[in-house]
Amino acid sequence: MSGNIVHLHKEAPEVLADEAAVTTLTVVPDPPAAPPVPLWVRSGRAVRTVVTHEATKSTARTVARHSLYVVGGARIVGRRAWDGRTAARYERMLRAAEAAGNYEAAAEWEERGQRFRDARHRRRMDLLHSPLDVAKGAAVSAGMGIGGLVLLGVAMALATKDATDVVTPLMAVVKFINLLITIVQVVWGPLISIGPFLALLALWAVGSKQQAAPQWALPAGARSNEGEPITPSIVVKALRDLGVPALRKAITEMGDAGASMLSPIVIAGCGVEVDVTLPSGVSTIEVQNRRRKLAENLSRHEHEVFITIPQAARTVRLWVADSGALDEPIGPSPLATDDTMTADYAKGRAPWGQDLRGDAAALSLYQRHLLITGLSNQGKTVALRSLALWLSLDKSVQFLMGDLKGVGDWAMFDGLALTLIQGPTDEHVIQVTEMVEGAVDEMNRRIQAPPGTQFPPLIVLVDEAQVAFMCPAKDEDKRPYGGAKANSRYFMAVRKIHNQGRAVNVLMWQGTQDPTNENLPKLVREGAHTRASLALGTESQARMALGDKAVDGGAAPNLLRPGLDRGTLVVASDGIQIPAGQSSITVRTHYIDDATAEAITDRAKALRDGVTTLHAVERGEERDPLADIAAVIGDAPRLRTQDVIKRLSALNAEAYGDWSPVDLTRVLEGTGAEPYKSDGRMVVSRDHIARALANRDTEASASASE
């Protein structure tokens, strides 16, 4: 029973009736053994394992690679020899120039090819006469040589008085020739044996240097063609394989294989630029929407290819960076390297960075409101601060600054700005709002000044402005500080400056992050003349930051790489030089660290007599101008406006010391007590003022009862 399975069980009671259950033994035989695996199957599996093993594949690739290096080297040497003996090189360059549309270069290559053919013809004609010339030259040389040796022998014989020395030089030459023959006889055999191996080694070296083997045989690090130069054929092939059927069909049917679509490829900074005229039936948006695939077809990363729309119809402009060039830092800012640099608000341009061509990108700030936005930690504050640092070197410029982050990014402007508020709380938002409202009052004062009055530039700068728009605090009249409603204080103050501030040099600069309709209202972002964006998350945010026109024209801050493209801005402004036909430009800004920024502000402070910076908006005694006017008029039936202003100034110089007739008219406008002319002079009526006060009190009581 060895090897069998034994089952113990009891039979059912109904089968055995009343008898006791009987235990039975059941023997179950072993299952049949599996048949042995045939030897040929085991051998096949082993062979497959060996063949598919990575070491085997690597060895096979290595053998194939080095063998193909010899074949590729022979092909390269043969092509070089053919190019050297024929005009094939000139023909090839001629065709490339024609394909690129550079007909001037094509004509030059054609002329060079013709000169080569003429020189080759002259050399061939010279070969017809060369055997006779060589024979004559050899005979002359031999005669002169033998004659010289004989003369030398005669001289030796005269010197030694031995006649046999006459032939000594000739015999020495014969022995030398015999030695050369002996050396050749000794070396010739081994040279014949190893010569082919040396030739194969030379061909292998050429093929190895040029990587003349198929991609599958090359080492892993050498299989990529990343970074190869951009040529017309590569551009056309990339467009053909873009996945646009109409474009592929048109290129296939073109007699010149698509070369006529391309403008000349020109070097543009750290890359190249080419305009592509698309065939009928292909839209520019179809190419723009395939930026990543186009970049991969050009052996580049997505961020290394930029597609814009120039003025020409049905044309896209491709800028392709040299591989890895955009990951290299740009040089330091001229503000950091030139201690003598100054600024000119009206005529100068701030050195902001470099465009993709490598040219300096400079921005005019004259009478332009500014908005910079982007994701957090992408360099927004540094980019905004670099503009303020340059402008601070114009001693006529004044600053009102609110930093709603409050970590000291703007601390170096203490002693330079008239007001510097730093902090993220609601109280700081209230202070910043009142600062902006104060700028509105200053703007109104300037507007009411006599025509032609010149005012110093006043820059109202708020960093992290989204904190102000999202602030929930309300004042005592229940007016919100944040929001985007008609009674939102910060929003309305910014809107007023956007509407009228430019004309009197009161400018609004704002920096925000992660824009939405809530934290960056439409009317505010569209009020900025210069709009710049760092990396963003979506195309909808890009449209908020730069506007539809810029995005439709190719601006794509949403395609910048967060973290890797820190400090890179897409700018839409008439204050910066943008290539014709484009609506935006990409700028890699200079990085100015805190220490350098402090050094620059120290230079700016030295240009001024001294500025006392306020760190909070001073809230003076609340005055009621209408009641004060009634008080200074007293019992007089009417009073000249100049006298009213003098008495108001005497009553409270802080509130009324800088008032002009324009301010008085503005306060009384709409009250029914406006100044009027009496006996040729502008006066204010006591009765009119009293009636205006009574009407105001009545309206206030009615509002309170409601």
XYZ file of C-alpha atoms in Angstrom:
706
model
C 0.000 0.000 0.000
C 3.031 2.194 -0.081
C 2.446 5.320 -2.110
C -1.372 4.996 -2.064
C -3.853 7.212 -0.310
C -5.961 5.637 2.395
C -9.417 7.111 3.188
C -11.212 6.212 6.442
C -15.000 6.709 6.505
C -18.165 5.304 8.140
C -21.047 3.946 6.180
C -24.413 5.561 6.717
C -26.610 4.141 9.532
C -29.525 3.557 7.181
C -27.430 1.168 5.196
C -26.352 -0.918 8.199
C -29.719 -0.706 9.936
C -29.304 -1.013 13.656
C -25.858 -2.430 13.551
C -22.955 -0.346 14.665
C -21.257 1.714 12.050
C -18.522 -0.180 10.325
C -15.259 1.523 9.500
C -13.983 0.747 5.981
C -10.694 1.344 4.215
C -10.599 2.657 0.654
C -7.347 2.594 -1.303
C -6.972 5.351 -3.927
C -4.225 4.752 -6.509
C -1.566 7.442 -7.188
C -2.290 9.828 -10.115
C -0.318 8.995 -13.237
C 3.077 10.715 -13.392
C 3.563 13.544 -15.948
C 5.461 12.436 -19.017
C 9.090 13.591 -19.094
C 9.912 16.781 -21.076
C 11.642 15.844 -24.305
C 15.285 16.772 -24.552
C 14.779 18.884 -27.637
C 12.192 21.048 -25.802
C 14.552 21.654 -22.896
C 17.335 22.520 -25.319
C 15.073 24.959 -27.202
C 14.155 26.743 -24.000
C 17.792 27.025 -23.019
C 18.707 28.378 -26.440
C 15.884 30.919 -26.296
C 17.016 32.042 -22.844
C 20.559 32.506 -24.051
C 19.522 34.298 -27.253
C 17.126 36.688 -25.546
C 19.430 37.440 -22.620
C 20.505 41.084 -22.399
C 24.183 40.148 -22.345
C 23.756 38.262 -25.618
C 21.934 41.191 -27.204
C 24.607 43.604 -26.019
C 27.368 41.387 -27.394
C 25.601 41.052 -30.733
C 25.123 44.819 -30.965
C 28.787 45.370 -30.132
C 29.991 42.960 -32.825
C 27.595 44.406 -35.381
C 28.491 47.960 -34.450
C 32.240 47.559 -34.874
C 31.805 45.625 -38.097
C 29.518 48.268 -39.504
C 31.980 50.971 -38.439
C 34.364 49.590 -41.077
C 31.645 49.601 -43.742
C 30.522 53.092 -42.760
C 34.107 54.344 -42.657
C 34.708 52.994 -46.174
C 31.585 54.775 -47.365
C 32.703 58.040 -45.750
C 36.233 57.825 -47.159
C 34.833 56.994 -50.575
C 32.465 59.965 -50.458
C 35.299 62.248 -49.370
C 37.463 61.007 -52.214
C 34.608 61.455 -54.675
C 33.907 64.957 -53.385
C 37.583 65.806 -53.710
C 37.793 64.598 -57.291
C 34.429 65.856 -58.561
C 32.113 68.826 -58.173
C 29.611 66.787 -56.121
C 30.205 68.896 -53.020
C 29.395 72.097 -54.840
C 26.286 70.551 -56.393
C 25.098 69.421 -52.964
C 25.570 72.854 -51.415
C 23.877 74.432 -54.435
C 20.781 72.263 -53.983
C 20.659 72.993 -50.244
C 20.824 76.748 -50.859
C 18.048 76.527 -53.451
C 15.912 74.466 -51.071
C 16.378 77.115 -48.386
C 15.394 79.838 -50.832
C 18.817 81.496 -50.520
C 19.413 82.130 -54.212
C 22.346 84.452 -53.601
C 24.236 81.669 -51.855
C 23.123 79.263 -54.594
C 24.658 81.507 -57.256
C 27.905 81.705 -55.246
C 28.138 77.910 -54.971
C 27.456 77.563 -58.683
C 30.325 79.939 -59.422
C 32.639 78.019 -57.100
C 31.712 74.773 -58.805
C 32.501 76.243 -62.208
C 35.908 77.463 -61.001
C 36.639 73.956 -59.677
C 35.770 72.401 -63.064
C 38.013 74.873 -64.886
C 40.937 74.117 -62.587
C 40.363 70.371 -62.966
C 40.341 70.707 -66.762
C 43.654 72.568 -66.684
C 45.199 69.877 -64.499
C 44.048 67.137 -66.879
C 45.467 68.970 -69.892
C 48.754 69.369 -68.038
C 48.904 65.591 -67.558
C 49.166 65.111 -71.345
C 52.514 66.907 -71.352
C 53.765 65.804 -67.970
C 55.488 62.463 -69.024
C 57.810 64.242 -71.472
C 58.469 67.003 -68.983
C 59.209 64.468 -66.274
C 61.619 62.570 -68.539
C 63.437 65.747 -69.486
C 63.644 66.829 -65.891
C 64.912 63.444 -64.779
C 67.606 63.401 -67.485
C 68.775 66.859 -66.576
C 68.762 66.073 -62.886
C 70.656 62.801 -63.424
C 73.260 64.480 -65.602
C 73.780 67.278 -63.121
C 73.933 64.811 -60.252
C 76.511 62.531 -61.895
C 78.553 65.515 -63.010
C 78.542 66.900 -59.489
C 79.641 63.573 -58.015
C 82.493 63.313 -60.560
C 83.683 66.821 -59.745
C 83.546 65.956 -56.061
C 85.628 62.790 -56.751
C 88.224 64.805 -58.726
C 88.534 67.220 -55.846
C 89.058 64.322 -53.427
C 91.668 62.713 -55.729
C 93.633 65.954 -55.948
C 93.507 66.318 -52.202
C 94.594 62.727 -51.436
C 96.788 62.298 -54.587
C 94.942 58.982 -55.136
C 93.314 58.581 -58.579
C 90.891 55.915 -57.303
C 89.046 58.528 -55.187
C 87.536 59.948 -58.377
C 84.820 57.239 -58.271
C 84.423 57.196 -54.469
C 81.315 59.519 -54.384
C 79.667 57.502 -57.141
C 80.305 54.236 -55.319
C 78.910 55.709 -52.083
C 75.668 56.598 -53.863
C 75.460 53.100 -55.352
C 75.956 51.510 -51.936
C 73.244 53.765 -50.426
C 70.791 52.749 -53.144
C 71.676 49.107 -52.522
C 70.950 49.611 -48.798
C 67.535 51.090 -49.566
C 66.707 48.109 -51.783
C 67.716 45.738 -48.983
C 65.505 47.588 -46.468
C 62.529 47.482 -48.833
C 63.045 43.751 -49.392
C 63.034 43.141 -45.646
C 60.008 45.372 -44.886
C 57.915 44.605 -47.958
C 56.724 41.166 -46.881
C 55.413 42.121 -43.418
C 53.993 45.325 -44.862
C 52.003 43.364 -47.411
C 50.724 41.135 -44.610
C 49.637 43.806 -42.116
C 48.732 46.515 -44.645
C 45.112 45.378 -45.081
C 44.672 45.246 -41.321
C 46.020 48.799 -40.996
C 43.629 49.908 -43.745
C 40.681 48.266 -41.952
C 41.750 49.898 -38.687
C 41.845 53.311 -40.377
C 38.379 52.768 -41.836
C 37.101 51.623 -38.428
C 38.496 54.769 -36.808
C 36.705 56.990 -39.332
C 33.426 55.105 -38.931
C 33.677 55.094 -35.126
C 34.288 58.825 -34.980
C 31.292 59.537 -37.219
C 29.071 56.926 -35.478
C 28.553 55.328 -38.923
C 26.288 52.498 -37.802
C 22.502 51.981 -37.584
C 20.745 53.389 -34.535
C 19.929 49.935 -33.141
C 23.622 49.024 -33.062
C 24.876 52.180 -31.338
C 25.411 52.392 -27.552
C 22.451 53.620 -25.523
C 24.013 57.053 -25.005
C 24.704 57.561 -28.707
C 21.375 56.458 -30.174
C 19.684 59.848 -29.709
C 20.075 62.507 -32.375
C 19.132 65.175 -29.846
C 20.783 68.475 -30.547
C 21.489 67.915 -34.225
C 21.620 71.091 -36.339
C 18.352 72.316 -37.829
C 18.415 72.024 -41.622
C 15.687 72.556 -44.231
C 15.262 68.815 -44.729
C 14.834 68.253 -40.980
C 12.206 71.006 -40.727
C 10.251 69.692 -43.712
C 10.394 66.134 -42.377
C 9.220 67.316 -38.949
C 6.262 69.100 -40.534
C 5.464 66.137 -42.764
C 5.323 63.802 -39.751
C 3.272 66.227 -37.653
C 0.051 64.270 -38.082
C -1.779 66.778 -40.308
C -2.990 64.792 -43.356
C -3.407 67.840 -45.595
C 0.110 69.041 -44.760
C 1.661 65.638 -45.367
C -0.124 65.251 -48.691
C 0.882 68.737 -49.856
C 4.544 68.155 -49.004
C 4.534 64.801 -50.792
C 3.060 66.354 -53.944
C 5.474 69.310 -54.028
C 8.115 69.044 -56.703
C 10.803 70.399 -54.380
C 9.768 68.118 -51.461
C 8.468 71.051 -49.437
C 11.538 73.294 -49.602
C 9.525 76.193 -51.039
C 7.543 76.439 -47.792
C 10.602 77.575 -45.844
C 12.280 80.938 -45.573
C 16.069 80.979 -45.116
C 17.024 79.504 -41.747
C 18.810 82.245 -39.810
C 20.719 82.174 -36.546
C 18.691 83.886 -33.808
C 20.518 84.084 -30.501
C 20.928 80.637 -28.947
C 18.854 79.017 -31.694
C 17.593 79.392 -35.248
C 14.471 80.907 -36.753
C 12.521 80.010 -39.867
C 9.167 81.076 -41.318
C 6.981 78.317 -42.744
C 4.315 79.209 -45.300
C 1.671 76.525 -44.928
C -0.051 75.062 -47.998
C -3.695 75.733 -48.699
C -5.999 73.777 -46.447
C -3.674 73.805 -43.433
C -4.399 76.201 -40.569
C -1.762 77.753 -38.341
C -3.669 76.554 -35.276
C -3.139 72.958 -36.397
C 0.614 73.493 -36.128
C 0.393 75.453 -32.859
C -1.651 72.709 -31.209
C 1.052 70.155 -32.023
C 3.980 71.975 -30.459
C 5.209 68.996 -28.457
C 5.150 66.627 -31.423
C 6.881 69.196 -33.624
C 9.584 69.654 -30.987
C 10.140 65.902 -30.754
C 10.311 65.649 -34.544
C 13.029 68.307 -34.430
C 14.892 66.355 -31.708
C 14.161 69.035 -29.123
C 12.223 69.333 -25.899
C 8.892 71.125 -25.972
C 10.209 74.199 -24.156
C 12.948 74.583 -26.792
C 10.499 75.254 -29.665
C 8.388 78.422 -29.864
C 5.659 78.920 -32.468
C 4.422 82.435 -33.229
C 2.255 83.938 -35.938
C 3.929 86.662 -38.064
C 2.139 89.186 -40.269
C 2.203 87.063 -43.422
C -0.958 85.053 -44.005
C -0.957 81.275 -43.417
C 2.541 81.437 -41.931
C 4.053 80.203 -38.689
C 7.403 81.329 -37.314
C 9.460 78.632 -35.631
C 12.230 79.457 -33.189
C 14.232 76.370 -32.270
C 16.770 76.599 -29.469
C 20.122 74.887 -29.502
C 19.746 71.781 -27.384
C 20.114 72.693 -23.701
C 20.754 76.384 -24.376
C 17.680 77.602 -22.480
C 18.818 75.791 -19.356
C 21.964 77.909 -19.190
C 21.760 81.086 -17.041
C 22.074 84.490 -18.638
C 24.560 87.091 -17.474
C 24.133 89.522 -14.576
C 22.019 92.653 -14.831
C 23.738 95.865 -15.967
C 22.353 97.370 -12.760
C 24.687 95.082 -10.834
C 27.763 95.549 -13.025
C 27.606 99.279 -13.822
C 27.799 101.445 -10.697
C 27.445 104.603 -12.769
C 24.139 103.676 -14.413
C 21.248 106.099 -13.979
C 17.661 105.996 -15.192
C 15.469 108.288 -17.257
C 11.747 107.741 -16.679
C 10.641 109.537 -19.846
C 13.244 108.439 -22.391
C 15.070 105.458 -20.911
C 14.393 101.733 -20.947
C 14.878 99.370 -18.038
C 17.370 96.529 -18.716
C 15.138 93.571 -17.906
C 16.929 90.578 -19.430
C 17.405 88.886 -22.788
C 15.004 87.655 -25.427
C 15.358 84.239 -26.994
C 17.627 85.636 -29.690
C 20.086 86.660 -26.998
C 19.466 90.371 -27.582
C 19.007 92.707 -24.630
C 15.349 93.120 -23.657
C 14.687 96.643 -22.383
C 11.292 97.949 -21.273
C 9.991 101.518 -21.433
C 8.026 102.407 -18.290
C 6.898 105.863 -19.391
C 3.193 106.374 -18.613
C 2.446 102.643 -18.624
C 0.501 100.747 -16.005
C 2.064 97.371 -15.281
C 0.801 93.910 -14.344
C 2.994 90.870 -13.690
C 1.447 87.536 -12.795
C 2.377 83.869 -12.584
C 2.422 80.875 -10.314
C 3.958 81.120 -6.861
C 7.757 81.037 -6.517
C 8.487 81.668 -10.194
C 10.352 84.984 -9.827
C 7.498 87.486 -10.014
C 8.721 89.704 -7.168
C 12.314 89.733 -8.470
C 11.134 90.661 -11.986
C 8.915 93.461 -10.662
C 11.572 94.662 -8.241
C 14.241 94.894 -10.939
C 12.097 97.446 -12.801
C 11.584 99.465 -9.625
C 15.319 99.314 -8.889
C 16.171 100.768 -12.281
C 13.529 103.485 -12.014
C 14.743 104.427 -8.530
C 17.947 105.671 -10.182
C 15.858 108.577 -11.558
C 15.742 110.908 -8.570
C 12.499 112.521 -9.725
C 10.518 109.300 -9.306
C 8.410 108.796 -6.173
C 7.169 105.449 -4.839
C 4.181 104.319 -2.796
C 4.683 100.638 -2.027
C 2.547 97.915 -0.524
C 4.018 94.446 -0.014
C 1.178 92.144 0.985
C 3.546 89.207 1.414
C 5.547 90.956 4.096
C 8.723 88.851 4.147
C 11.158 91.698 3.428
C 11.420 91.464 -0.364
C 10.958 95.246 -0.572
C 12.695 96.238 2.662
C 15.577 97.886 0.781
C 13.158 100.636 -0.342
C 12.856 101.879 3.234
C 14.252 105.408 3.044
C 13.488 105.591 -0.664
C 9.718 105.115 -0.941
C 7.332 107.701 0.481
C 5.218 104.880 1.922
C 6.191 101.237 2.471
C 3.575 98.923 3.977
C 4.614 95.305 4.537
C 2.390 92.510 5.796
C -0.331 90.035 4.753
C -3.111 90.776 7.248
C -6.439 92.521 6.686
C -5.094 95.559 8.521
C -2.242 95.760 6.013
C -4.775 95.514 3.165
C -6.702 98.412 4.708
C -3.504 100.446 4.907
C -2.601 99.638 1.294
C -6.124 100.506 0.144
C -5.936 103.893 1.851
C -2.491 104.401 0.309
C -3.920 103.770 -3.183
C -6.890 106.038 -2.435
C -4.425 108.714 -1.394
C -2.761 108.303 -4.785
C -6.186 108.818 -6.368
C -6.535 112.095 -4.469
C -3.098 113.144 -5.677
C -4.094 112.214 -9.218
C -7.228 114.354 -8.976
C -5.214 117.268 -7.649
C -2.843 117.005 -10.595
C -5.686 116.741 -13.087
C -7.182 119.997 -11.802
C -3.882 121.846 -12.054
C -3.397 124.389 -14.853
C -2.679 122.825 -18.269
C 0.996 122.217 -18.971
C 1.948 121.623 -15.349
C 4.662 118.993 -15.069
C 4.424 116.410 -12.283
C 7.036 113.968 -10.984
C 6.305 110.296 -11.678
C 4.432 108.595 -8.841
C 4.608 104.786 -8.923
C 1.920 103.063 -6.852
C 3.258 99.522 -6.471
C 1.348 96.666 -4.837
C 2.951 93.218 -4.710
C 0.717 90.185 -4.051
C -2.298 92.273 -5.037
C -4.525 89.183 -5.011
C -4.515 89.471 -1.202
C -6.222 92.870 -1.509
C -8.832 91.636 -3.965
C -9.676 88.675 -1.723
C -9.793 90.653 1.542
C -13.183 90.223 3.333
C -12.840 93.284 5.611
C -15.366 96.141 5.421
C -15.214 99.716 6.623
C -17.647 101.463 8.960
C -19.940 102.197 6.013
C -20.046 98.466 5.134
C -17.983 99.040 2.013
C -15.697 96.057 1.318
C -11.999 96.624 0.861
C -11.698 93.582 -1.397
C -13.849 92.246 -4.199
C -14.660 93.652 -7.616
C -17.946 95.455 -7.058
C -18.762 99.107 -7.627
C -18.325 99.801 -3.893
C -15.124 97.750 -3.435
C -12.579 100.269 -2.260
C -9.302 98.791 -3.533
C -10.827 97.769 -6.862
C -12.346 101.205 -7.484
C -9.145 103.026 -6.493
C -7.112 100.936 -8.952
C -9.709 101.476 -11.662
C -9.592 105.250 -11.185
C -5.804 105.292 -11.540
C -6.027 103.088 -14.628
C -8.578 105.441 -16.168
C -6.836 108.783 -15.643
C -3.502 108.349 -13.878
C -1.289 107.908 -16.926
C -1.834 111.463 -18.156
C -0.458 112.947 -14.907
C 2.280 110.335 -14.311
C 0.450 108.435 -11.580
C 1.032 104.794 -12.488
C -0.262 101.529 -11.030
C 2.093 98.535 -10.850
C 0.728 95.244 -9.548
C 2.139 91.777 -9.022
C -0.257 88.871 -8.522
C -0.071 85.094 -8.522
C -2.220 82.297 -9.919
C -4.765 84.625 -11.589
C -8.498 83.966 -11.499
C -11.496 86.202 -12.133
C -11.875 86.565 -8.373
C -8.337 87.562 -7.400
C -7.606 89.510 -10.599
C -10.784 91.148 -11.985
C -11.121 91.574 -15.742
C -11.295 95.386 -15.665
C -8.097 95.583 -13.613
C -6.013 93.251 -15.740
C -7.172 94.898 -18.957
C -6.283 98.332 -17.602
C -2.544 97.559 -17.646
C -0.514 98.725 -20.651
C 2.302 96.252 -19.977
C 1.231 92.722 -19.133
C 3.756 90.018 -18.337
C 3.351 86.459 -17.186
C 5.640 83.822 -15.760
C 4.757 80.134 -15.824
C 1.025 79.450 -15.483
C -1.060 76.313 -15.192
C -3.654 76.618 -17.955
C -4.367 78.424 -21.206
C -7.340 80.179 -19.603
C -4.970 81.705 -17.045
C -2.653 82.734 -19.879
C -5.564 84.582 -21.498
C -6.323 86.318 -18.210
C -2.695 87.360 -17.822
C -1.897 88.512 -21.372
C -5.198 88.822 -23.219
C -6.719 86.856 -26.074
C -4.744 88.613 -28.803
C -1.372 87.658 -27.356
C -2.361 84.033 -26.738
C -3.931 83.688 -30.179
C -0.678 85.051 -31.590
C 1.370 82.302 -29.952
C 2.016 83.531 -26.386
C 2.004 80.464 -24.136
C 3.133 81.114 -20.551
C 1.182 77.986 -19.623
C 3.813 75.954 -21.507
C 6.697 77.340 -19.471
C 8.099 74.820 -16.997
C 7.392 75.750 -13.363
C 10.645 75.786 -11.447
C 12.882 75.180 -14.468
C 11.860 78.367 -16.313
C 11.875 80.546 -13.204
C 12.325 84.197 -14.191
C 11.207 83.658 -17.802
C 8.389 86.007 -18.804
C 6.060 86.296 -21.756
C 5.501 90.030 -22.274
C 2.763 91.829 -24.198
C 3.481 95.555 -24.345
C 4.226 98.379 -26.733
C 7.027 99.390 -24.386
C 9.349 96.591 -25.503
C 10.681 95.817 -28.962
C 8.671 92.901 -30.372
C 9.475 91.337 -33.777
C 7.161 92.543 -36.524
C 3.963 90.564 -36.718
C 4.194 89.116 -33.205
C 1.995 90.147 -30.301
C 4.330 89.097 -27.498
C 7.941 88.300 -26.716
C 9.593 85.874 -24.322
C 12.146 87.432 -21.968
C 14.604 85.699 -19.652
C 14.981 88.228 -16.864
C 18.151 89.046 -14.953
C 18.231 87.821 -11.358
C 19.086 90.509 -8.797
C 19.526 89.132 -5.284
C 18.705 91.017 -2.087
C 22.283 92.121 -1.400
C 22.683 93.564 -4.892
C 19.253 95.209 -4.618
C 20.334 96.924 -1.391
C 23.477 98.213 -3.085
C 21.395 99.646 -5.936
C 18.925 101.346 -3.561
C 21.873 102.824 -1.650
C 22.966 104.470 -4.893
C 19.398 105.674 -5.468
C 19.210 107.141 -1.956
C 22.470 108.989 -2.548
C 20.808 110.777 -5.487
C 18.097 112.186 -3.191
C 18.244 114.631 -0.324
C 16.625 112.148 2.023
C 13.217 110.519 2.100
C 11.247 109.731 5.245
C 9.341 106.516 4.644
C 5.941 106.070 6.282
C 5.077 102.520 7.313
C 1.393 103.243 7.788
C -1.077 105.665 6.295
C -1.576 108.529 8.703
C -5.202 109.049 9.545
C -5.570 112.719 10.445
C -8.537 114.376 12.097
C -11.672 113.827 10.073
C -12.806 117.172 8.698
C -16.168 118.179 7.256
C -15.242 120.596 4.447
C -18.813 121.880 3.998
C -19.211 122.683 7.706
C -15.748 124.267 7.813
C -16.623 126.485 4.828
C -19.797 127.614 6.601
C -17.757 128.355 9.701
C -15.136 130.499 7.956
C -17.763 132.498 6.044
C -19.416 133.439 9.303
C -22.053 136.196 9.047
C -20.861 137.577 5.720
C -23.494 137.120 2.976
C -20.814 136.019 0.559
C -17.036 135.610 0.507
C -14.477 135.510 -2.266
C -13.124 132.043 -2.982
C -9.550 133.156 -2.295
C -10.579 134.428 1.117
C -12.435 131.201 1.860
C -9.287 129.206 1.050
C -7.115 131.446 3.238
C -9.481 131.101 6.188
C -9.703 127.326 5.723
C -5.911 127.111 5.718
C -5.784 129.131 8.922
C -8.435 126.861 10.442
C -6.507 123.657 9.663
C -3.314 123.927 7.666
C -2.844 120.168 7.475
C -6.208 119.601 5.825
C -6.505 122.765 3.724
C -2.991 124.167 3.442
C -2.492 123.095 -0.180
C -6.019 123.839 -1.371
C -6.596 125.761 -4.581
C -9.812 127.161 -6.095
C -10.053 123.895 -7.978
C -10.233 121.913 -4.711
C -12.895 124.258 -3.362
C -14.980 123.892 -6.519
C -14.618 120.102 -6.422
C -15.917 119.912 -2.825
C -18.913 122.174 -3.514
C -19.803 120.584 -6.837
C -23.255 119.022 -6.773
C -24.267 120.607 -3.441
C -26.066 123.618 -4.906
C -23.504 125.901 -3.289
C -20.983 126.088 -6.108
C -18.922 129.302 -6.425
C -20.437 131.865 -8.735
C -19.339 135.187 -10.169
C -20.366 138.421 -8.460
C -19.021 141.806 -9.553
C -16.470 139.974 -11.687
C -15.153 137.849 -8.808
C -15.816 134.242 -7.826
C -17.593 134.100 -4.478
C -19.297 131.581 -2.188
C -22.718 132.371 -0.750
C -23.432 131.884 2.963
C -27.090 131.063 2.301
C -26.220 128.516 -0.346
C -23.825 126.776 2.053
C -26.429 126.752 4.839
C -29.034 125.294 2.479
C -26.573 122.583 1.335
C -25.873 121.629 4.969
C -29.597 121.453 5.740
C -30.312 119.315 2.691
C -27.473 116.955 3.590
C -28.730 116.548 7.155
C -32.266 115.917 5.896
C -31.049 113.230 3.488
C -28.954 111.630 6.228
C -31.978 111.512 8.586
C -34.160 109.988 5.884
C -31.567 107.339 5.170
C -31.234 106.524 8.858
C -35.030 106.152 9.281
C -35.170 103.741 6.350
